[in-house]
Amino acid sequence: MDGNRAKKKGVKKARHELMVKFPTAGIVSNQPITCMDGHSPDGLLLLFLKHHCLRCESSFWYSGGFDEHNEVMHDEEIVCSTCKQVVDHSAVHTLKNKYIFLILVFLLGIPPSLSVPTKPRIFNCQRPKSRRASASSESRPRLATAPPLRLFGSVATMCGIFAYLNYNVGRERRYILEVLLNGLRRLEYRGYDSSGIAIDSDMSSVMQSKSKPYDTAPPVVFRQEGKIESLVTSVYSEVDKLDLDLEKPFLVHAGIAHTRWATHGVPAPRNSHPQSSGEFDEFLVVHNGIITNYEVLKQTLVRHGFTFESDTDTEVIPKLAKFVFDKASDGEGGVTFSQVVMEVMRQLEGAYALIFKSPHYPNELIACKRGSTLLLGVNELGGETSRHLFHDVKALTANDKPKELFFSSDLCAIVEHTKNYAAVEDDEIVHIKDGSVSILKFDYEKEKPASVQRALSVLEMEVEQIKKGDFDHFMKKEIHEQPDSLTTSMRGRLKDGVVGLGGLKDHMRTIRRSRRIIFIGCGTSYHAALAARPIMEELTDIPVTMEIASDMLDRKALIFKEDTAVFVSQSGETADTLLALEYALQHGALCVGVTNTVGSTLARKTHCGVHINAGCEIGVASTKAYTCQIVVMVMMALAIGSDKMSTLAKREAIIAGLTKLPEKVHDVLKLDGEMKALAQSLIDEQSLLMFGRGNNYATALEGALKVKEVALMHSEGMLAGEMKHGPLALVDEYLPIIVIATRDDSFSKQQSVIQQLHARKGRLIVMCSEGDASLVCPDGRSRVIEVPRIVDCLQSIINIIPMQLLAYHLTVLRGYNVDQPRNLAKSVTTQ
Ligand code: AGP
């Protein structure tokens, strides 16, 4: 075959591929096109390219193209539409926009404004010269596939998704409903402004009069604003109205559920999930995440006759599924559920975990994810669940054993059903059909997904962890769990006076040689790092700087490859922290994670790290995770500094302190009643100040955060050294001020702060070490909280506990929701 024929064949193939994939497209140009180097492509796939002008910082669109070898081409000179200057070719965002363009073509066909050039144009071909020479029909044009997208431009929103499928085991509708609703109760901490579920109706009931486009029972969707209990009430009243038989058994049934923390659109039933493809609910989707290109998808779907009812980004997903399904069904042969979902995934940008349900595929469920956490739980009934590898359709389930399968955003919704689970990885599609589980790996570059093998893991979590037990609230339970959580955090890591942190050992040399350590986190996690900073500097002799993740990104802070960046996050899913991690990775720093969440994005994306093992923390206000984070960072300091003789005595004192820590925490928890009484005295206050310094500056910030977060009272933590530089003006006999003055190097300075506050008739509550009451408050006028004394770097762990108790009691006494404070979610996964 000669070169010309080969080229033509390449174009033809490309065009054919394009037509097959995008039936409405007619986009390959036959107009004369010449490259600057004289190369004349046989065809050109036109598209809009996005340009960024470095002079005026504006972006604009410009038409360019891909030739038959899938190489980018555009005019020799690109002029900024705003400042009219020529822009640098390298500022062309080609790949992303090729993708957007292909979606447009896919959905709309070629827009008139983008039709083939009317006159011959000379394009600047970006192909490297060497490749130009050898370009031939062998280079398979890949016009129809989009490149992999970066995930970190956006990060998943907080929401909870859950699904339950029973196979070969009879379950009444009431039972199925309860499993779904209970799953949502477990996930409610992730979002609590609205929720919804979808189950199957009966063939004889809902919508039978209408001519639906499938033969199976239509789903029924329940969506409600407010907490899960509002959904529960509305479900049962709707069930009555719809005359659904709650006792009807299903041998196999697939249900999906969602709890929402609103980002796109106010909390309202229409914005709740499951979101639907439209009439007859042909495709239903629950989603945790953000679809960043939903607007362009929405516009194109609207042009194809779809009507949108919600303000959510999610609604494009089921509608896109229907669009793909309809298009595929028009052609020869059917399309499988996983093919539909794969095509949908190809079009989505952003981060997500999705579960699909469709009456076109009764009793099947599909879940897929990119960015957000998604877990599969497997409970084989009547025997041990096989934990061996399962794959493709043979799956787990090459048997017809009765089983229950679950999808969930969090293990805490699965643990009461099974301990066997698998974490779904990015770009995987998990298809449950006929009781078997197949996992497919989606790849933009490939037409066919590869089948994936995955072993089930055994969950090391007890059901008790997700229950309140004898406590009224999770926050209280978690505060009181701290002696145990700290013990678990240290377990196996302190042996014969030596700290061993398996997750760091391979990187210890690099950490010791780093130019500086940067602690990065948000909220409470940032405070934990701040509490550990002094000891990290003292034991390692490495400068430690602090970064609030969002600020680091705003400033585009300097970060170097000689840096060790330590990312601290309870959830491991906080957007700002993950974006900062992405930034640090790009700059070549060694990235270390400190997280409570095994399998979280933070755990997966950092080079190394330490799990804090605090156990499941459900209360939105972080308590036990905070103290365990400090302990882990203190242990890190001990491990990094373990080669220094000069600090041996200090290290020994800390290790002795760590051994006593759980017991001391147990003792300080006895202040519960005293803190309740203090809360009672502060119940009507508008504001509360907390002063700390040194090891306890973090305690002041964290104590104040706890009070404002749950008790909804203005509270500010301040560095005591800054008091006389402004805050002193606030002091009078009414404003309550907590001063932390436990024993350490800062003690005498804090004594002088107390004197200065007394001199201004300040209303003080002083926290001091046991036996120091008369030293910090000689005239007996102030309220004193005496706490057990421990080595300085662990004192902040002891000191925060009375503050946690105070915040808790203030909240209860003021009548606010302790575990789900207004406007907050457990982890903040939006920027
Ligand atoms: C803690 O009480 C808060 N809910 C909040 O500040 C939290 O610590 C912060 O959002 C960071 O979360 P992370 O630890 O999961 O990253």
Short mmCIF file of C-alpha atoms in Angstrom, two decimals, residues 151 161 163 288 341 345 352-355 365-378 390 405-411 414 420-432 437-442 452-457 573 598-601 604-605:
data_model
loop_
_atom_site.label_atom_id
_atom_site.label_comp_id
_atom_site.label_asym_id
_atom_site.label_seq_id
_atom_site.Cartn_x
_atom_site.Cartn_y
_atom_site.Cartn_z
CA LEU A 151 -9.05 14.50 39.10
CA ILE A 161 -24.33 6.91 48.57
CA ALA A 163 -27.06 0.48 47.58
CA ASN A 288 -21.14 11.67 45.54
CA VAL A 341 -22.10 3.46 32.01
CA MET A 345 -17.96 7.91 32.18
CA TYR A 352 -17.47 11.13 41.52
CA ALA A 353 -18.74 7.90 42.90
CA LEU A 354 -21.92 6.83 41.14
CA ILE A 355 -24.46 4.06 41.48
CA LEU A 365 -26.60 -2.38 39.74
CA ILE A 366 -23.60 -0.57 38.41
CA ALA A 367 -21.21 1.55 40.41
CA CYS A 368 -18.18 3.41 39.22
CA LYS A 369 -15.88 5.99 40.62
CA ARG A 370 -13.21 8.54 39.96
CA GLY A 371 -11.93 10.39 42.99
CA SER A 372 -14.62 9.76 45.58
CA THR A 373 -14.51 6.78 47.89
CA LEU A 374 -16.69 3.77 47.06
CA LEU A 375 -16.78 0.39 48.74
CA LEU A 376 -18.39 -2.91 47.90
CA GLY A 377 -19.60 -5.13 50.73
CA VAL A 378 -20.29 -8.83 50.18
CA PHE A 390 -12.87 -12.91 42.20
CA LEU A 405 -24.25 -7.00 48.10
CA PHE A 406 -23.77 -3.41 49.19
CA PHE A 407 -22.21 -0.29 47.81
CA SER A 408 -21.37 2.49 50.21
CA SER A 409 -19.35 5.69 50.55
CA ASP A 410 -18.19 4.52 53.94
CA LEU A 411 -17.56 1.23 55.66
CA ILE A 414 -21.63 -1.84 55.65
CA ASN A 420 -16.02 -8.57 53.74
CA TYR A 421 -15.42 -5.68 51.48
CA ALA A 422 -13.42 -4.39 48.54
CA ALA A 423 -12.48 -0.80 47.82
CA VAL A 424 -13.40 0.23 44.29
CA GLU A 425 -10.49 1.95 42.57
CA ASP A 426 -10.60 4.97 40.31
CA ASP A 427 -11.98 4.28 36.83
CA GLU A 428 -13.41 0.93 37.82
CA ILE A 429 -16.91 -0.11 36.94
CA VAL A 430 -18.47 -2.68 39.22
CA HIS A 431 -21.38 -4.51 37.66
CA ILE A 432 -23.66 -6.70 39.73
CA VAL A 437 -19.78 -9.16 40.48
CA SER A 438 -17.59 -8.09 37.60
CA ILE A 439 -15.06 -5.33 37.88
CA LEU A 440 -13.97 -3.60 34.71
CA LYS A 441 -11.23 -1.02 34.32
CA PHE A 442 -12.22 1.91 32.19
CA VAL A 452 -10.00 -6.69 37.11
CA GLN A 453 -9.28 -9.16 39.88
CA ARG A 454 -9.76 -8.05 43.41
CA ALA A 455 -9.47 -9.82 46.72
CA LEU A 456 -11.96 -9.11 49.45
CA SER A 457 -10.54 -7.53 52.57
CA GLU A 573 -10.77 13.48 51.64
CA VAL A 598 -7.55 3.73 55.37
CA GLY A 599 -7.96 3.77 51.62
CA SER A 600 -8.72 7.50 51.53
CA THR A 601 -7.44 9.64 48.69
CA ARG A 604 -3.41 6.64 48.35
CA LYS A 605 -1.78 9.72 46.87
#
